[in-house]
Amino acid sequence: MDKITGDCPYPGCFFCVMKEANPSKRQTSILKFFRELPSQDDDGQVLPISGLWNTAMAHPNDPEFIDLGIFECMAALIWKGLKNRRWLSHDQNIYIPYYAAHIIGSYTMNMEEFAESAVHAGVIPPLVELLRGRLTWVEQRVAVRALGHLATYPSTFLGVSNHGEILELSIQLAISSLEIVYSHFYQYVDRRLGYHCDLLTRGMGGVEMESRKAEEWASQLQCWSLQLINCFAFKPEFLPSICKPDFLIRLPGMWGGLVNENSPAGVGLLRTICQHKLGRGPAANCPSIIDSLCNIARSSDDWQYMAIDCLLWLLQDQNTCHKVIDKAVPALFDLAEITTLGDHKKLGDTIVNVLQECSQSQGSTRNPLSTRTKELIDELFSCKQRLKREKNMPKEDLHIKQAAALVVKLEGNSLFSSGNISGAASKYSEALALCPLRSKKERVVLYSNRAQCHLLLQQPLAAISDATRALCLHNPLNRHAKSLWRRAQAYDMLGLAKESLLDAILFINECSQSTDPDLSLRQNKIPDYAERLVKKQMRAAWLFREAAVKHGGVHCEGDNREICGQAGDDSEWETASESDIGNDGGRGMGDDDEDDDDDSEWKKDDERKEKYEKSLIKDMKHGYNVQLAEDET
């Protein structure tokens, strides 16, 4: 379409071409447009590129432009921007390399044949130049996204891997991406490039929206780098380059934050690494990795099952089992009664079988099990035998055992209310020994109550263990509100902000979804103390925290500017930790009415609750370190 139409003053206008009704003429005009665009220097070129970007985002599987040369055109435009800085700085051409790389990534996202066409069109070399940082981090983000899609397909992986520097560049970018975005964009508002701000917010946002989007894009930059590395990790020949200690120990901390919850990020890459024997050795040699896997396995993380998989594979490998068993067994022991987790069926049975096999195999080696590890594995075996015996017991005998456990539990409640926390914990242990294993609801209560005792006795590891067992027994899985809250506090005591944050958020979610009729009348179902803990942990687990500390930056929150990592005034969150979950006229832990349900802890008289909170805070300020907890049936 070469002549000027009555409606459009631009010859060869792409938007006019797209309106052409004749399919043959339309294709011919589009083909000509893609061939000629990279050599033109007219103003307004960003407009058709932006239109193509919208089309690619909306219809990534549409083949219309693929055979007409869109990949060749986009590759040429990226090269032009890299080589001709005068052109790049003219008009709005600065946007074009970003859009071009994004278009390549969108069209190669789902269709392997499109990816093959892109590789044949020569898109990889210019994308690699963007990955090197030849322009800015914004272009790096879309380049690593596109390369990640190309590396996903067997037919195009070789084209990516032949560029040997891509893997190393991706590793370095995964390590430094958050610092790059923080120091090049987030930290100094007055130094932000205008086109970056426009791309982040589509020109519709202010400083606050720009900052929020910068966190999201930084997370994506890191997660997409990890996704690209993950494609290489499936090939054993690349594992030595990936499994370097300096990189491996960082992986558990690369979790994407709350802004990129759909990516498994660092633990996903660790899972791929641990699937192969060449990767399991380096992973097992890093104690901090095993500690992190255990924490993720006993958390509310969506990728909990990935951490469990890693631990099981490490235990099943004779070359790594002895290195990790003492750390892995306590965590897996707490998960031994878990049923279904994601696609994993009868996961608890798998855990028990693996641990028993480990016990047998390690018993015949030069690396004997520690006393504690052997005790835990023996206890698992005893529980398995006990469950078989209980299946053959008369129902009357089981009812007697359950009644006896209830009596002992009530004794524990009484001791707890009188301030004898150690005595209460012992009674709950005694009740657990009596309670039939199939009485899961009662055992959830006992484990959760004992977890609260451990908290008050300043034993966070034991509290995490018991809270996790309660969460595994509860139906639905990982949804027992009080156990979530107690584990959140325990993780906080250990300084594990991410794990504490995830539990606290899920606890709030359980509060907000309560079906309790009295609770549903309240305007605010979320306890204040939980909000305070979430805010505290969000500061501690802030995506840019490490970068901000390194660069002496500040974290803006509301109207206050706080040094990143500063806890702020969180001194009172813990004083109310049970004020909404467990006081009914001094009954404390012994609220055992048979008709109570899991939401009964929030059914309070507001006036009594307020009075109790003030009393509890007063007691805490005078050194009284015992919080009332509640029991439920």
C-alpha positions as CSV (number, residue, x, y, z in Angstrom):
1,M,0.0,0.0,0.0
2,D,2.3,2.8,-1.3
3,K,0.0,5.7,-2.0
4,I,-1.3,8.1,0.6
5,T,-4.9,7.4,1.5
6,G,-7.5,10.0,2.4
7,D,-7.5,8.9,6.0
8,C,-3.8,8.5,6.7
9,P,-0.9,10.9,5.7
10,Y,1.8,8.2,6.1
11,P,2.8,6.1,3.1
12,G,3.0,2.4,3.9
13,C,1.3,2.9,7.3
14,F,1.3,-0.4,9.1
15,F,-2.2,0.2,10.6
16,C,-3.6,0.9,7.1
17,V,-1.9,-2.3,5.9
18,M,-3.7,-4.2,8.6
19,K,-7.0,-2.8,7.4
20,E,-6.5,-4.2,3.9
21,A,-9.4,-6.5,3.0
22,N,-7.7,-8.4,0.3
23,P,-5.7,-11.2,2.0
24,S,-3.1,-11.5,-0.7
25,K,-2.4,-7.7,-0.8
26,R,-2.4,-7.6,3.0
27,Q,0.3,-10.3,3.2
28,T,2.4,-8.7,0.5
29,S,2.2,-5.3,2.2
30,I,3.1,-6.8,5.6
31,L,6.1,-8.7,4.1
32,K,7.3,-5.4,2.6
33,F,6.8,-3.6,5.8
34,F,8.9,-6.0,7.8
35,R,11.7,-6.0,5.2
36,E,11.9,-2.2,5.0
37,L,11.2,-1.0,8.5
38,P,14.8,-1.7,9.9
39,S,16.4,0.5,7.2
40,Q,14.0,3.4,7.6
41,D,14.7,6.4,9.8
42,D,11.3,8.1,9.8
43,D,9.8,9.4,13.0
44,G,7.0,7.4,14.6
45,Q,8.4,4.0,14.1
46,V,7.7,3.1,17.7
47,L,3.9,3.2,17.0
48,P,3.7,0.1,14.7
49,I,6.2,-1.7,17.0
50,S,4.0,-1.0,19.9
51,G,1.0,-2.3,17.9
52,L,2.9,-5.5,17.1
53,W,3.7,-5.8,20.8
54,N,0.0,-5.6,21.7
55,T,-0.8,-8.2,19.0
56,A,1.9,-10.5,20.2
57,M,0.7,-10.3,23.8
58,A,-2.9,-10.8,22.9
59,H,-2.5,-13.5,20.2
60,P,0.9,-15.2,20.8
61,N,-0.1,-18.4,18.9
62,D,-1.3,-16.6,15.8
63,P,1.0,-17.6,12.9
64,E,0.2,-14.7,10.5
65,F,3.4,-12.7,11.0
66,I,5.8,-15.6,11.5
67,D,6.3,-16.5,7.9
68,L,6.2,-12.9,6.8
69,G,9.5,-12.0,8.6
70,I,8.6,-10.6,12.0
71,F,11.5,-12.3,13.7
72,E,14.0,-11.1,11.1
73,C,12.6,-7.6,11.5
74,M,12.8,-7.6,15.3
75,A,16.3,-8.9,15.3
76,A,17.4,-6.2,12.8
77,L,15.8,-3.5,15.0
78,I,17.6,-4.7,18.1
79,W,20.9,-4.7,16.2
80,K,20.2,-1.2,14.9
81,G,19.6,0.1,18.4
82,L,22.8,-1.5,19.6
83,K,24.9,-0.1,16.8
84,N,23.3,3.2,16.1
85,R,23.0,5.2,19.3
86,R,22.1,8.4,17.4
87,W,19.1,6.7,15.9
88,L,18.3,5.1,19.3
89,S,18.2,8.5,21.0
90,H,16.0,10.1,18.3
91,D,12.3,10.5,18.7
92,Q,11.0,7.6,20.7
93,N,13.2,4.9,19.2
94,I,14.6,4.2,22.7
95,Y,11.6,2.0,23.2
96,I,12.1,-0.1,20.1
97,P,14.7,-2.7,21.3
98,Y,12.6,-3.4,24.4
99,Y,9.4,-4.0,22.3
100,A,11.3,-6.0,19.7
101,A,12.7,-8.4,22.3
102,H,9.3,-8.7,24.0
103,I,7.7,-9.6,20.7
104,I,10.2,-12.3,20.1
105,G,9.5,-13.7,23.6
106,S,5.8,-13.6,23.3
107,Y,5.7,-15.4,19.9
108,T,8.1,-18.1,21.2
109,M,6.3,-18.7,24.5
110,N,4.0,-21.5,23.5
111,M,4.8,-22.7,20.0
112,E,7.9,-24.7,19.3
113,E,7.6,-24.2,15.5
114,F,7.6,-20.4,16.1
115,A,10.7,-20.8,18.3
116,E,12.4,-22.7,15.5
117,S,11.6,-19.9,13.0
118,A,13.0,-17.4,15.5
119,V,16.3,-19.2,15.8
120,H,16.6,-19.6,12.0
121,A,15.9,-15.8,11.8
122,G,19.0,-15.1,13.9
123,V,17.3,-13.7,17.0
124,I,19.8,-15.2,19.5
125,P,22.9,-13.1,18.9
126,P,21.1,-9.7,19.4
127,L,19.3,-11.1,22.4
128,V,22.6,-12.2,23.9
129,E,23.9,-8.6,23.5
130,L,20.9,-7.3,25.4
131,L,21.5,-10.0,28.1
132,R,25.1,-8.7,28.4
133,G,23.7,-5.4,29.5
134,R,24.6,-3.5,26.3
135,L,21.5,-1.3,26.9
136,T,19.8,-1.4,30.4
137,W,18.3,-3.8,32.8
138,V,14.9,-3.3,31.2
139,E,16.1,-4.8,28.0
140,Q,17.9,-7.5,29.9
141,R,14.6,-8.5,31.4
142,V,12.8,-9.2,28.1
143,A,16.0,-10.7,26.6
144,V,16.3,-13.3,29.3
145,R,12.6,-14.0,29.0
146,A,12.9,-14.7,25.3
147,L,16.0,-16.8,25.6
148,G,14.3,-18.8,28.4
149,H,11.4,-19.6,26.0
150,L,13.8,-20.6,23.3
151,A,15.8,-22.9,25.6
152,T,12.7,-24.7,26.7
153,Y,12.2,-26.6,23.5
154,P,14.5,-29.6,22.5
155,S,14.7,-28.4,18.9
156,T,16.0,-24.9,19.8
157,F,17.9,-25.5,23.0
158,L,21.1,-26.3,21.1
159,G,20.9,-23.0,19.3
160,V,20.9,-21.3,22.8
161,S,23.5,-23.5,24.4
162,N,25.9,-23.0,21.5
163,H,26.3,-19.5,22.7
164,G,28.5,-20.6,25.7
165,E,28.3,-17.3,27.5
166,I,24.5,-17.4,28.0
167,L,24.7,-19.7,31.0
168,E,27.3,-17.7,32.7
169,L,25.6,-14.4,32.0
170,S,22.3,-15.9,33.3
171,I,24.0,-17.0,36.6
172,Q,25.5,-13.6,37.1
173,L,22.2,-11.9,36.3
174,A,20.4,-14.1,38.8
175,I,22.9,-13.1,41.5
176,S,23.0,-9.4,40.7
177,S,19.6,-8.6,39.3
178,L,18.0,-7.2,42.4
179,E,21.0,-5.0,43.1
180,I,21.0,-3.8,39.5
181,V,17.4,-2.7,39.6
182,Y,17.7,-1.2,43.1
183,S,20.8,0.9,42.4
184,H,19.9,1.8,38.8
185,F,16.3,2.6,39.3
186,Y,14.7,2.2,42.7
187,Q,17.1,4.0,45.0
188,Y,17.2,7.4,43.4
189,V,13.9,8.7,42.2
190,D,15.3,11.8,40.5
191,R,17.7,9.6,38.4
192,R,15.1,7.3,36.9
193,L,15.1,7.1,33.2
194,G,11.9,8.5,31.7
195,Y,11.3,5.6,29.3
196,H,11.8,3.1,32.1
197,C,9.1,4.8,34.1
198,D,6.8,4.8,31.1
199,L,7.4,1.1,30.4
200,L,6.8,0.2,34.0
201,T,3.5,2.0,34.5
202,R,2.4,2.7,30.9
203,G,2.7,6.4,31.7
204,M,-0.1,6.1,34.2
205,G,1.7,5.9,37.5
206,G,3.6,8.1,40.0
207,V,6.7,7.4,42.1
208,E,4.9,4.8,44.3
209,M,3.6,2.8,41.4
210,E,6.9,2.9,39.7
211,S,8.6,1.6,42.8
212,R,6.0,-1.3,43.1
213,K,6.4,-2.2,39.5
214,A,10.2,-2.1,39.8
215,E,10.0,-4.7,42.6
216,E,7.8,-6.9,40.3
217,W,10.1,-6.5,37.3
218,A,13.3,-7.1,39.4
219,S,11.7,-10.3,40.7
220,Q,10.9,-11.4,37.2
221,L,14.4,-10.6,36.0
222,Q,15.8,-12.9,38.7
223,C,13.2,-15.6,38.3
224,W,13.4,-15.6,34.5
225,S,17.2,-15.9,34.8
226,L,16.7,-18.9,37.0
227,Q,14.3,-20.4,34.5
228,L,16.9,-20.1,31.8
229,I,19.5,-21.7,34.0
230,N,17.0,-24.4,34.8
231,C,16.9,-25.4,31.1
232,F,20.6,-25.9,31.2
233,A,20.4,-27.8,34.5
234,F,18.5,-30.7,32.9
235,K,21.7,-31.4,30.9
236,P,24.3,-33.1,33.0
237,E,27.2,-31.6,31.1
238,F,26.2,-28.1,32.3
239,L,25.8,-29.0,36.0
240,P,29.5,-28.4,36.9
241,S,29.2,-24.8,35.7
242,I,25.9,-24.3,37.7
243,C,26.9,-26.1,40.9
244,K,29.5,-23.7,42.2
245,P,29.2,-23.1,45.9
246,D,29.0,-19.3,45.6
247,F,25.9,-19.7,43.5
248,L,24.3,-22.7,45.1
249,I,24.2,-21.2,48.6
250,R,22.3,-18.2,47.2
251,L,19.5,-20.3,45.6
252,P,17.2,-20.8,48.6
253,G,17.1,-17.0,49.1
254,M,16.0,-16.4,45.6
255,W,12.4,-16.9,46.3
256,G,10.9,-14.2,44.1
257,G,9.1,-12.5,47.0
258,L,5.4,-12.1,47.1
259,V,5.4,-10.3,43.8
260,N,6.2,-13.4,41.8
261,E,4.4,-16.3,43.5
262,N,4.0,-18.3,40.3
263,S,7.7,-19.0,39.9
264,P,9.5,-21.8,41.9
265,A,12.6,-19.7,41.6
266,G,15.6,-20.9,43.5
267,V,14.1,-24.0,45.1
268,G,12.8,-25.0,41.6
269,L,16.3,-24.9,40.3
270,L,17.6,-26.8,43.3
271,R,15.0,-29.5,42.6
272,T,16.3,-29.9,39.1
273,I,19.9,-30.0,40.3
274,C,19.1,-32.6,43.0
275,Q,17.4,-34.9,40.4
276,H,20.9,-35.8,39.0
277,K,23.7,-37.4,40.9
278,L,26.2,-34.8,39.6
279,G,24.1,-32.1,41.3
280,R,23.3,-33.9,44.5
281,G,27.0,-34.0,45.7
282,P,27.6,-30.2,45.5
283,A,24.2,-29.5,47.1
284,A,24.9,-31.9,50.0
285,N,28.2,-30.3,50.6
286,C,26.5,-27.0,51.5
287,P,25.0,-27.3,55.0
288,S,23.1,-24.0,54.6
289,I,21.3,-25.4,51.6
290,I,20.1,-28.4,53.6
291,D,19.0,-26.1,56.4
292,S,17.0,-24.0,54.0
293,L,15.4,-27.1,52.3
294,C,14.3,-28.3,55.8
295,N,12.7,-24.9,56.5
296,I,10.9,-24.7,53.2
297,A,9.7,-28.3,53.7
298,R,8.2,-27.3,57.0
299,S,6.5,-24.1,55.8
300,S,3.5,-22.7,54.0
301,D,5.5,-22.1,50.8
302,D,3.7,-23.2,47.6
303,W,6.9,-25.1,46.7
304,Q,7.1,-27.0,49.9
305,Y,6.9,-30.3,48.0
306,M,10.0,-29.3,45.9
307,A,12.0,-29.1,49.1
308,I,10.7,-32.4,50.3
309,D,11.7,-34.0,46.9
310,C,15.2,-32.6,47.2
311,L,15.6,-34.0,50.7
312,L,14.3,-37.4,49.7
313,W,16.6,-37.7,46.7
314,L,19.6,-36.7,48.8
315,L,18.7,-39.4,51.3
316,Q,18.3,-42.0,48.6
317,D,21.7,-41.4,47.2
318,Q,24.3,-43.4,49.0
319,N,27.0,-40.8,48.2
320,T,25.0,-38.0,49.9
321,C,22.8,-39.7,52.5
322,H,25.4,-39.6,55.3
323,K,26.0,-35.9,54.7
324,V,22.4,-34.8,55.1
325,I,20.6,-37.4,57.2
326,D,21.1,-35.8,60.6
327,K,19.6,-32.5,59.3
328,A,16.9,-34.0,57.0
329,V,15.4,-36.7,59.3
330,P,14.0,-34.3,62.0
331,A,12.2,-32.2,59.3
332,L,10.9,-35.2,57.4
333,F,9.9,-36.9,60.6
334,D,7.5,-34.0,61.2
335,L,6.0,-34.5,57.8
336,A,5.6,-38.3,58.0
337,E,1.8,-38.2,58.4
338,I,1.2,-35.8,55.5
339,T,-1.2,-37.3,53.0
340,T,-1.6,-35.6,49.6
341,L,0.5,-32.6,48.7
342,G,0.0,-31.2,45.2
343,D,0.4,-34.1,42.8
344,H,2.1,-36.2,45.5
345,K,-0.1,-39.0,46.7
346,K,0.6,-40.8,50.1
347,L,3.6,-38.6,50.5
348,G,3.9,-39.5,54.2
349,D,4.2,-43.2,53.3
350,T,7.0,-42.4,50.9
351,I,8.8,-40.4,53.6
352,V,8.6,-43.2,56.1
353,N,9.8,-45.8,53.5
354,V,12.8,-43.7,52.5
355,L,13.8,-43.0,56.1
356,Q,13.6,-46.7,57.0
357,E,15.7,-47.6,53.9
358,C,18.3,-45.0,55.0
359,S,18.4,-46.4,58.5
360,Q,19.1,-49.9,57.1
361,S,21.7,-48.7,54.5
362,Q,23.5,-46.4,56.9
363,G,23.7,-49.1,59.6
364,S,26.0,-51.1,57.4
365,T,28.4,-48.3,56.6
366,R,31.2,-46.5,58.3
367,N,28.9,-43.6,59.0
368,P,26.7,-44.6,61.9
369,L,23.5,-42.7,62.6
370,S,23.5,-40.2,65.4
371,T,21.6,-41.2,68.5
372,R,18.8,-38.6,67.8
373,T,18.4,-39.6,64.2
374,K,18.2,-43.3,65.1
375,E,15.6,-42.5,67.8
376,L,13.4,-40.6,65.4
377,I,13.5,-43.3,62.7
378,D,12.8,-46.0,65.4
379,E,9.8,-43.9,66.5
380,L,8.5,-43.8,63.0
381,F,8.7,-47.6,62.8
382,S,7.0,-47.9,66.2
383,C,4.2,-45.7,65.1
384,K,3.7,-47.8,62.0
385,Q,3.5,-50.9,64.1
386,R,1.2,-49.2,66.6
387,L,-1.2,-48.2,63.8
388,K,-1.4,-51.8,62.7
389,R,-2.2,-52.9,66.3
390,E,-4.8,-50.2,66.7
391,K,-6.6,-51.3,63.5
392,N,-7.1,-54.7,65.1
393,M,-8.3,-53.3,68.5
394,P,-12.0,-53.4,69.5
395,K,-13.7,-50.0,69.2
396,E,-14.4,-50.0,72.9
397,D,-10.7,-50.2,73.7
398,L,-10.0,-47.3,71.4
399,H,-12.7,-45.2,73.0
400,I,-11.1,-45.9,76.4
401,K,-7.7,-44.8,75.2
402,Q,-9.2,-41.6,73.7
403,A,-11.0,-40.9,76.9
404,A,-7.8,-41.4,78.9
405,A,-6.0,-39.0,76.6
406,L,-8.7,-36.4,77.1
407,V,-8.3,-36.7,80.9
408,V,-4.6,-36.2,80.7
409,K,-5.0,-33.3,78.3
410,L,-7.4,-31.6,80.7
411,E,-4.7,-32.0,83.4
412,G,-2.3,-30.3,81.0
413,N,-4.7,-27.5,80.4
414,S,-5.0,-26.9,84.1
415,L,-1.2,-26.8,84.6
416,F,-0.9,-24.4,81.7
417,S,-3.5,-22.1,83.2
418,S,-1.6,-22.1,86.5
419,G,1.6,-21.2,84.7
420,N,3.3,-24.6,84.9
421,I,4.3,-24.7,81.2
422,S,6.8,-27.5,81.5
423,G,4.3,-29.6,83.3
424,A,1.7,-28.9,80.7
425,A,4.0,-29.9,77.9
426,S,4.7,-33.2,79.7
427,K,1.0,-33.9,80.0
428,Y,0.4,-33.2,76.4
429,S,3.2,-35.6,75.5
430,E,1.6,-38.2,77.8
431,A,-1.8,-37.6,76.1
432,L,-0.3,-38.1,72.7
433,A,1.1,-41.4,73.7
434,L,-2.4,-42.5,74.8
435,C,-4.4,-41.0,72.0
436,P,-5.2,-43.4,69.1
437,L,-3.3,-42.5,66.0
438,R,-6.5,-42.4,63.9
439,S,-7.9,-39.7,66.2
440,K,-6.4,-37.0,64.1
441,K,-8.5,-34.1,65.3
442,E,-7.6,-34.7,68.9
443,R,-3.9,-35.1,68.0
444,V,-3.9,-31.8,66.1
445,V,-5.1,-30.1,69.4
446,L,-2.4,-31.8,71.5
447,Y,0.5,-31.0,69.1
448,S,-0.7,-27.4,68.7
449,N,-1.0,-27.0,72.5
450,R,2.4,-28.4,73.0
451,A,3.8,-26.1,70.3
452,Q,2.5,-23.2,72.4
453,C,4.3,-24.5,75.5
454,H,7.5,-24.8,73.5
455,L,7.1,-21.2,72.4
456,L,6.7,-19.9,76.0
457,L,9.7,-22.1,77.0
458,Q,11.8,-20.4,74.3
459,Q,12.2,-23.6,72.3
460,P,11.4,-22.5,68.7
461,L,12.7,-25.6,67.0
462,A,10.4,-27.8,69.1
463,A,7.5,-25.4,68.5
464,I,8.1,-25.6,64.7
465,S,8.2,-29.4,64.9
466,D,4.9,-29.7,66.8
467,A,3.1,-27.0,64.8
468,T,4.1,-28.8,61.6
469,R,2.8,-32.1,62.8
470,A,-0.5,-30.5,63.7
471,L,-0.7,-28.9,60.2
472,C,0.0,-32.2,58.5
473,L,-2.7,-33.9,60.4
474,H,-5.3,-31.2,59.9
475,N,-7.9,-31.3,57.2
476,P,-7.5,-29.4,55.0
477,L,-3.7,-29.6,55.0
478,N,-1.7,-26.6,56.3
479,R,-4.8,-24.7,57.3
480,H,-5.0,-25.0,61.1
481,A,-5.0,-21.3,62.1
482,K,-3.5,-21.5,65.6
483,S,-0.7,-23.9,64.5
484,L,0.1,-21.5,61.6
485,W,0.3,-18.6,64.0
486,R,2.5,-20.5,66.5
487,R,4.9,-21.6,63.8
488,A,5.0,-18.1,62.5
489,Q,6.1,-16.9,65.9
490,A,8.7,-19.7,66.2
491,Y,10.2,-18.9,62.8
492,D,10.3,-15.2,63.9
493,M,12.3,-16.2,67.0
494,L,14.8,-17.9,64.7
495,G,15.0,-14.8,62.5
496,L,13.6,-16.7,59.5
497,A,11.5,-13.9,58.1
498,K,10.2,-15.5,54.9
499,E,8.9,-18.7,56.6
500,S,7.3,-16.6,59.4
501,L,5.7,-14.3,56.8
502,L,4.2,-17.0,54.8
503,D,2.7,-18.7,57.9
504,A,1.4,-15.3,59.2
505,I,-0.2,-14.5,55.8
506,L,-1.9,-17.9,55.6
507,F,-3.1,-17.4,59.2
508,I,-4.7,-14.1,58.3
509,N,-6.3,-15.8,55.3
510,E,-7.8,-18.4,57.5
511,C,-9.1,-15.6,59.8
512,S,-10.7,-13.7,56.9
513,Q,-12.4,-16.8,55.5
514,S,-14.0,-17.8,58.8
515,T,-17.6,-18.9,58.7
516,D,-18.2,-18.1,62.3
517,P,-21.5,-16.1,62.3
518,D,-20.3,-13.7,65.1
519,L,-17.0,-13.2,63.4
520,S,-18.6,-12.5,60.0
521,L,-20.4,-9.5,61.5
522,R,-17.1,-7.8,62.4
523,Q,-15.7,-5.2,60.0
524,N,-12.2,-6.4,60.6
525,K,-11.6,-10.2,61.0
526,I,-7.8,-9.8,60.8
527,P,-6.1,-9.6,64.3
528,D,-4.0,-6.5,64.8
529,Y,-1.1,-8.5,66.1
530,A,-1.0,-10.6,62.9
531,E,-0.9,-7.5,60.8
532,R,2.0,-6.2,62.8
533,L,3.9,-9.4,62.4
534,V,3.3,-9.4,58.7
535,K,4.5,-5.8,58.4
536,K,7.6,-6.6,60.4
537,Q,8.4,-9.7,58.3
538,M,7.7,-7.9,55.0
539,R,10.4,-5.4,55.9
540,A,12.8,-8.1,56.9
541,A,12.1,-10.2,53.8
542,W,11.9,-7.2,51.5
543,L,13.1,-8.0,48.0
544,F,15.6,-5.2,47.9
545,R,16.7,-5.5,51.5
546,E,20.2,-6.9,50.8
547,A,20.8,-4.4,48.0
548,A,19.6,-1.5,50.2
549,V,21.8,-2.5,53.1
550,K,24.8,-2.7,50.7
551,H,24.1,0.7,49.1
552,G,23.0,2.5,52.2
553,G,19.5,3.0,50.9
554,V,16.1,3.5,52.5
555,H,12.8,1.7,52.3
556,C,9.8,3.9,51.7
557,E,6.7,2.8,53.5
558,G,3.8,5.2,53.7
559,D,4.9,8.6,54.8
560,N,7.9,7.3,56.7
561,R,11.3,6.6,55.4
562,E,13.0,3.8,57.3
563,I,16.4,2.3,57.0
564,C,15.9,-1.0,55.2
565,G,16.0,-3.8,57.8
566,Q,15.1,-1.6,60.7
567,A,12.5,-3.5,62.7
568,G,10.5,-0.4,63.7
569,D,8.3,-0.6,66.8
570,D,7.2,-4.2,66.9
571,S,7.7,-4.6,70.6
572,E,4.1,-5.3,71.3
573,W,3.0,-7.6,68.5
574,E,3.8,-10.7,70.6
575,T,2.0,-9.5,73.6
576,A,-1.4,-9.9,71.9
577,S,-0.5,-13.2,70.2
578,E,-3.2,-15.1,72.0
579,S,-5.6,-12.4,73.0
580,D,-7.9,-13.3,70.1
581,I,-7.2,-17.0,70.3
582,G,-7.9,-18.4,73.6
583,N,-9.5,-16.5,76.5
584,D,-12.9,-17.3,77.8
585,G,-13.3,-16.0,81.3
586,G,-10.0,-17.5,82.4
587,R,-10.5,-20.9,80.9
588,G,-7.3,-20.5,79.0
589,M,-6.2,-23.6,77.2
590,G,-9.1,-25.8,78.3
591,D,-11.9,-24.6,76.1
592,D,-13.1,-28.0,75.2
593,D,-16.8,-27.8,74.4
594,E,-17.7,-30.6,71.9
595,D,-19.6,-28.2,69.6
596,D,-16.6,-25.9,69.2
597,D,-15.1,-25.7,65.7
598,D,-11.8,-24.4,64.3
599,D,-13.0,-20.8,64.4
600,S,-14.3,-20.8,68.0
601,E,-11.2,-19.0,69.3
602,W,-12.4,-15.7,67.7
603,K,-15.9,-15.8,69.2
604,K,-15.2,-13.2,72.0
605,D,-17.0,-10.6,73.9
606,D,-15.3,-7.4,72.7
607,E,-15.3,-5.7,76.0
608,R,-13.8,-8.7,77.8
609,K,-11.2,-9.1,75.0
610,E,-10.1,-5.4,75.4
611,K,-9.8,-5.8,79.2
612,Y,-7.8,-9.0,78.8
613,E,-5.4,-7.4,76.3
614,K,-4.6,-4.6,78.6
615,S,-4.1,-7.0,81.5
616,L,-1.8,-9.2,79.4
617,I,0.3,-6.3,78.2
618,K,0.6,-5.0,81.7
619,D,1.8,-8.5,82.9
620,M,4.3,-8.8,80.0
621,K,5.8,-5.4,80.8
622,H,6.4,-6.7,84.4
623,G,8.2,-9.7,83.2
624,Y,5.4,-12.2,83.2
625,N,6.3,-14.3,80.2
626,V,3.4,-16.8,80.1
627,Q,0.7,-16.3,77.5
628,L,-2.7,-18.0,77.7
629,A,-3.4,-20.3,74.9
630,E,-6.6,-22.0,73.9
631,D,-7.4,-25.6,73.1
632,E,-10.1,-26.7,70.7
633,T,-11.8,-30.0,70.0
